[in-house]
């Protein structure tokens, strides 16, 4: 280690000694007798890793570097031979005919990695070749003299070739990069961080140091490409850096292309970062500046907005309108991904959903059962009934025939529940999920997923009893009809306002019930019984068939009615669009079928 430091210091002092006071580059003032020293001067590397053409190796270098590189004819010839090599053998031949320096050896390793990636070569044979070991040795002997860009490409190449991280040469390169971090440009640091993130290099001291440098030097961040790349590839590693990147992205929002907006939105979605100011800015510029969007951009945007639950009606309308002409040419995966995102956002666009229903009818052979289930679940979430409802559900029943046993229990339950929402559940579906052997496995299971499955089965049981008069069973046993009370659920402002308003109407406390959990799986926010003159009556005196255990036994007097209050707390919907949510509309139907007058509260 000490010897290396001495060599580096000597090299720097010697370089300073050669420097002339004039503006002419020092390499042009070196006399002919110093050709031997000139051979040690580094060459210019790839401008970017495995993506740029070999002719652009000099990009990103200082004037001094480029002059020193082009000033030596022998170096130029060797560089051209490395650039034009098309096989590892050609590169290895250079070690036999030329006295290589560390920069040239580094360029050979980078070119080997590039050829291995482009031609899918077996890297193990390259690593075991004696010539490769010789190149590694030459590189390691003068590692401190390698130019920065060449050094970074060298490190990436060694990783790509699969060189053992415990090898001395590998550790030497990593240590050299670590020493030079302060001298690297922000773009070089970003490139290195992107590489490590894509390669999923874990527990790397070098990566941690690179991230720290990026966090400290974030003010040097320039250009949309670097911002987008760091957000999408590196942001998840450092929340502090991601905060800075979001600020910078907000500043540059007007300059982003549609594809940039797509990548940023996906990065936010995958990291669950709901940065509202940035999302609003991106949405605004997307609407104002970009008239035509590609299919990939449209699908990824609606997916990101759905995952973040970010509502922007103008963007949704544009995406739905632009997607409509593409539907017939989309794959089943793209169709289901699209419709699920709109369902999550609770956004119903009739032309688009009708086109998807027609797509399902026209492509029954391409649709798998899973794809069909996704479409039905999305339709049910928004309570969408296609205009050709009879043809559509005839196709659905035909495709599902004999396929129910192949579905995972939770997916099967969601499918039957969705068919109940759409009032299309036939006896075979109900019998399959209400059979004792189906729900026996979840009895006693207190997990959230099991409780959600149990609640949906109770809803299906209610649909079988209240909406399918010809259905003869089986039904759920009584012990399964008690719903689990949510733990620590907060009372909303609407609930508290409803209670205050009803307190004056009820008069006495026993004239009403609040937060009533029914045997149908639905919660009634408030319940009361009124006589023919609309005056409240004590609830405990009367039978309550909607409860698992009833206090009273008396039937309602002539002219009396049960009244149920259901709250509507969906901020993105108005009172006129309650029927858009399948869950709400099915709850309303069941409670009405149980003899209640339903009052919507919003």
PDB file of C-alpha atoms in Angstrom, residues 170-274:
ATOM      1  CA  UNK A 170     -10.331  -6.795  -8.296  1.00  0.00           C
ATOM      2  CA  UNK A 171      -9.807  -5.352  -4.835  1.00  0.00           C
ATOM      3  CA  UNK A 172      -7.022  -3.173  -6.203  1.00  0.00           C
ATOM      4  CA  UNK A 173      -9.335  -1.635  -8.804  1.00  0.00           C
ATOM      5  CA  UNK A 174     -12.108  -1.079  -6.234  1.00  0.00           C
ATOM      6  CA  UNK A 175      -9.680   0.571  -3.840  1.00  0.00           C
ATOM      7  CA  UNK A 176      -8.347   2.828  -6.591  1.00  0.00           C
ATOM      8  CA  UNK A 177     -11.881   3.927  -7.469  1.00  0.00           C
ATOM      9  CA  UNK A 178     -12.578   4.542  -3.792  1.00  0.00           C
ATOM     10  CA  UNK A 179      -9.522   6.809  -3.540  1.00  0.00           C
ATOM     11  CA  UNK A 180     -10.579   8.808  -6.587  1.00  0.00           C
ATOM     12  CA  UNK A 181     -14.262   9.364  -5.717  1.00  0.00           C
ATOM     13  CA  UNK A 182     -13.725  13.029  -4.859  1.00  0.00           C
ATOM     14  CA  UNK A 183     -12.119  13.647  -8.260  1.00  0.00           C
ATOM     15  CA  UNK A 184     -14.918  12.017 -10.239  1.00  0.00           C
ATOM     16  CA  UNK A 185     -17.572  14.133 -11.904  1.00  0.00           C
ATOM     17  CA  UNK A 186     -21.174  13.861 -10.746  1.00  0.00           C
ATOM     18  CA  UNK A 187     -22.076  12.096 -13.983  1.00  0.00           C
ATOM     19  CA  UNK A 188     -19.354   9.505 -13.405  1.00  0.00           C
ATOM     20  CA  UNK A 189     -20.616   8.912  -9.860  1.00  0.00           C
ATOM     21  CA  UNK A 190     -24.154   8.558 -11.153  1.00  0.00           C
ATOM     22  CA  UNK A 191     -23.044   6.093 -13.826  1.00  0.00           C
ATOM     23  CA  UNK A 192     -21.244   3.988 -11.222  1.00  0.00           C
ATOM     24  CA  UNK A 193     -24.238   4.013  -8.876  1.00  0.00           C
ATOM     25  CA  UNK A 194     -26.564   2.992 -11.724  1.00  0.00           C
ATOM     26  CA  UNK A 195     -24.304   0.093 -12.610  1.00  0.00           C
ATOM     27  CA  UNK A 196     -24.152  -1.225  -9.063  1.00  0.00           C
ATOM     28  CA  UNK A 197     -27.919  -0.849  -8.669  1.00  0.00           C
ATOM     29  CA  UNK A 198     -28.689  -2.717 -11.901  1.00  0.00           C
ATOM     30  CA  UNK A 199     -26.187  -5.447 -11.014  1.00  0.00           C
ATOM     31  CA  UNK A 200     -27.810  -5.614  -7.550  1.00  0.00           C
ATOM     32  CA  UNK A 201     -24.446  -5.473  -5.817  1.00  0.00           C
ATOM     33  CA  UNK A 202     -25.239  -5.737  -2.110  1.00  0.00           C
ATOM     34  CA  UNK A 203     -23.260  -4.703   0.957  1.00  0.00           C
ATOM     35  CA  UNK A 204     -20.667  -2.895  -1.114  1.00  0.00           C
ATOM     36  CA  UNK A 205     -18.549  -0.320   0.672  1.00  0.00           C
ATOM     37  CA  UNK A 206     -17.863   1.343  -2.659  1.00  0.00           C
ATOM     38  CA  UNK A 207     -21.575   1.659  -3.457  1.00  0.00           C
ATOM     39  CA  UNK A 208     -22.254   3.163  -0.035  1.00  0.00           C
ATOM     40  CA  UNK A 209     -19.510   5.718  -0.550  1.00  0.00           C
ATOM     41  CA  UNK A 210     -20.784   6.574  -4.035  1.00  0.00           C
ATOM     42  CA  UNK A 211     -24.299   7.135  -2.649  1.00  0.00           C
ATOM     43  CA  UNK A 212     -22.895   9.405   0.077  1.00  0.00           C
ATOM     44  CA  UNK A 213     -21.035  11.456  -2.520  1.00  0.00           C
ATOM     45  CA  UNK A 214     -24.193  11.786  -4.628  1.00  0.00           C
ATOM     46  CA  UNK A 215     -26.143  12.952  -1.580  1.00  0.00           C
ATOM     47  CA  UNK A 216     -23.530  15.586  -0.752  1.00  0.00           C
ATOM     48  CA  UNK A 217     -23.051  16.813  -4.338  1.00  0.00           C
ATOM     49  CA  UNK A 218     -26.678  16.747  -5.497  1.00  0.00           C
ATOM     50  CA  UNK A 219     -26.517  20.464  -6.403  1.00  0.00           C
ATOM     51  CA  UNK A 220     -24.248  19.485  -9.325  1.00  0.00           C
ATOM     52  CA  UNK A 221     -27.074  17.440 -10.786  1.00  0.00           C
ATOM     53  CA  UNK A 222     -27.864  18.577 -14.328  1.00  0.00           C
ATOM     54  CA  UNK A 223     -29.864  17.229 -17.223  1.00  0.00           C
ATOM     55  CA  UNK A 224     -33.059  15.230 -17.355  1.00  0.00           C
ATOM     56  CA  UNK A 225     -31.342  11.972 -18.302  1.00  0.00           C
ATOM     57  CA  UNK A 226     -29.295  11.782 -15.100  1.00  0.00           C
ATOM     58  CA  UNK A 227     -32.304  12.678 -12.954  1.00  0.00           C
ATOM     59  CA  UNK A 228     -34.481  10.033 -14.584  1.00  0.00           C
ATOM     60  CA  UNK A 229     -31.783   7.345 -14.424  1.00  0.00           C
ATOM     61  CA  UNK A 230     -31.000   7.970 -10.757  1.00  0.00           C
ATOM     62  CA  UNK A 231     -34.661   8.036  -9.749  1.00  0.00           C
ATOM     63  CA  UNK A 232     -35.489   4.809 -11.549  1.00  0.00           C
ATOM     64  CA  UNK A 233     -32.337   2.829 -10.704  1.00  0.00           C
ATOM     65  CA  UNK A 234     -30.737   4.279  -7.575  1.00  0.00           C
ATOM     66  CA  UNK A 235     -33.464   6.148  -5.707  1.00  0.00           C
ATOM     67  CA  UNK A 236     -34.706   3.076  -3.830  1.00  0.00           C
ATOM     68  CA  UNK A 237     -31.288   2.649  -2.199  1.00  0.00           C
ATOM     69  CA  UNK A 238     -31.229   6.074  -0.553  1.00  0.00           C
ATOM     70  CA  UNK A 239     -34.457   7.848   0.531  1.00  0.00           C
ATOM     71  CA  UNK A 240     -32.417  11.005   1.253  1.00  0.00           C
ATOM     72  CA  UNK A 241     -31.103  11.062  -2.313  1.00  0.00           C
ATOM     73  CA  UNK A 242     -34.586  10.361  -3.644  1.00  0.00           C
ATOM     74  CA  UNK A 243     -35.890  13.432  -1.796  1.00  0.00           C
ATOM     75  CA  UNK A 244     -33.313  15.567  -3.604  1.00  0.00           C
ATOM     76  CA  UNK A 245     -34.085  13.920  -6.926  1.00  0.00           C
ATOM     77  CA  UNK A 246     -37.790  14.651  -6.519  1.00  0.00           C
ATOM     78  CA  UNK A 247     -36.983  18.331  -5.903  1.00  0.00           C
ATOM     79  CA  UNK A 248     -34.786  18.431  -8.998  1.00  0.00           C
ATOM     80  CA  UNK A 249     -37.391  16.601 -11.070  1.00  0.00           C
ATOM     81  CA  UNK A 250     -39.999  19.159 -10.022  1.00  0.00           C
ATOM     82  CA  UNK A 251     -37.652  21.902 -11.215  1.00  0.00           C
ATOM     83  CA  UNK A 252     -37.112  20.178 -14.588  1.00  0.00           C
ATOM     84  CA  UNK A 253     -40.698  18.913 -15.042  1.00  0.00           C
ATOM     85  CA  UNK A 254     -41.290  21.039 -18.141  1.00  0.00           C
ATOM     86  CA  UNK A 255     -38.317  19.485 -19.951  1.00  0.00           C
ATOM     87  CA  UNK A 256     -39.256  15.825 -19.515  1.00  0.00           C
ATOM     88  CA  UNK A 257     -40.306  13.758 -22.510  1.00  0.00           C
ATOM     89  CA  UNK A 258     -43.277  11.363 -22.236  1.00  0.00           C
ATOM     90  CA  UNK A 259     -40.864   8.476 -21.724  1.00  0.00           C
ATOM     91  CA  UNK A 260     -39.094  10.397 -18.946  1.00  0.00           C
ATOM     92  CA  UNK A 261     -42.453  10.995 -17.264  1.00  0.00           C
ATOM     93  CA  UNK A 262     -43.227   7.287 -17.611  1.00  0.00           C
ATOM     94  CA  UNK A 263     -39.962   6.264 -15.951  1.00  0.00           C
ATOM     95  CA  UNK A 264     -40.310   8.773 -13.114  1.00  0.00           C
ATOM     96  CA  UNK A 265     -43.912   7.742 -12.448  1.00  0.00           C
ATOM     97  CA  UNK A 266     -42.919   4.067 -12.340  1.00  0.00           C
ATOM     98  CA  UNK A 267     -40.024   4.845  -9.995  1.00  0.00           C
ATOM     99  CA  UNK A 268     -42.391   6.635  -7.625  1.00  0.00           C
ATOM    100  CA  UNK A 269     -44.910   3.790  -7.864  1.00  0.00           C
ATOM    101  CA  UNK A 270     -42.424   0.986  -7.197  1.00  0.00           C
ATOM    102  CA  UNK A 271     -41.029   2.898  -4.210  1.00  0.00           C
ATOM    103  CA  UNK A 272     -44.514   3.864  -2.953  1.00  0.00           C
ATOM    104  CA  UNK A 273     -43.539   7.538  -2.915  1.00  0.00           C
ATOM    105  CA  UNK A 274     -46.675   9.603  -3.452  1.00  0.00           C
TER     106      UNK A 274
END
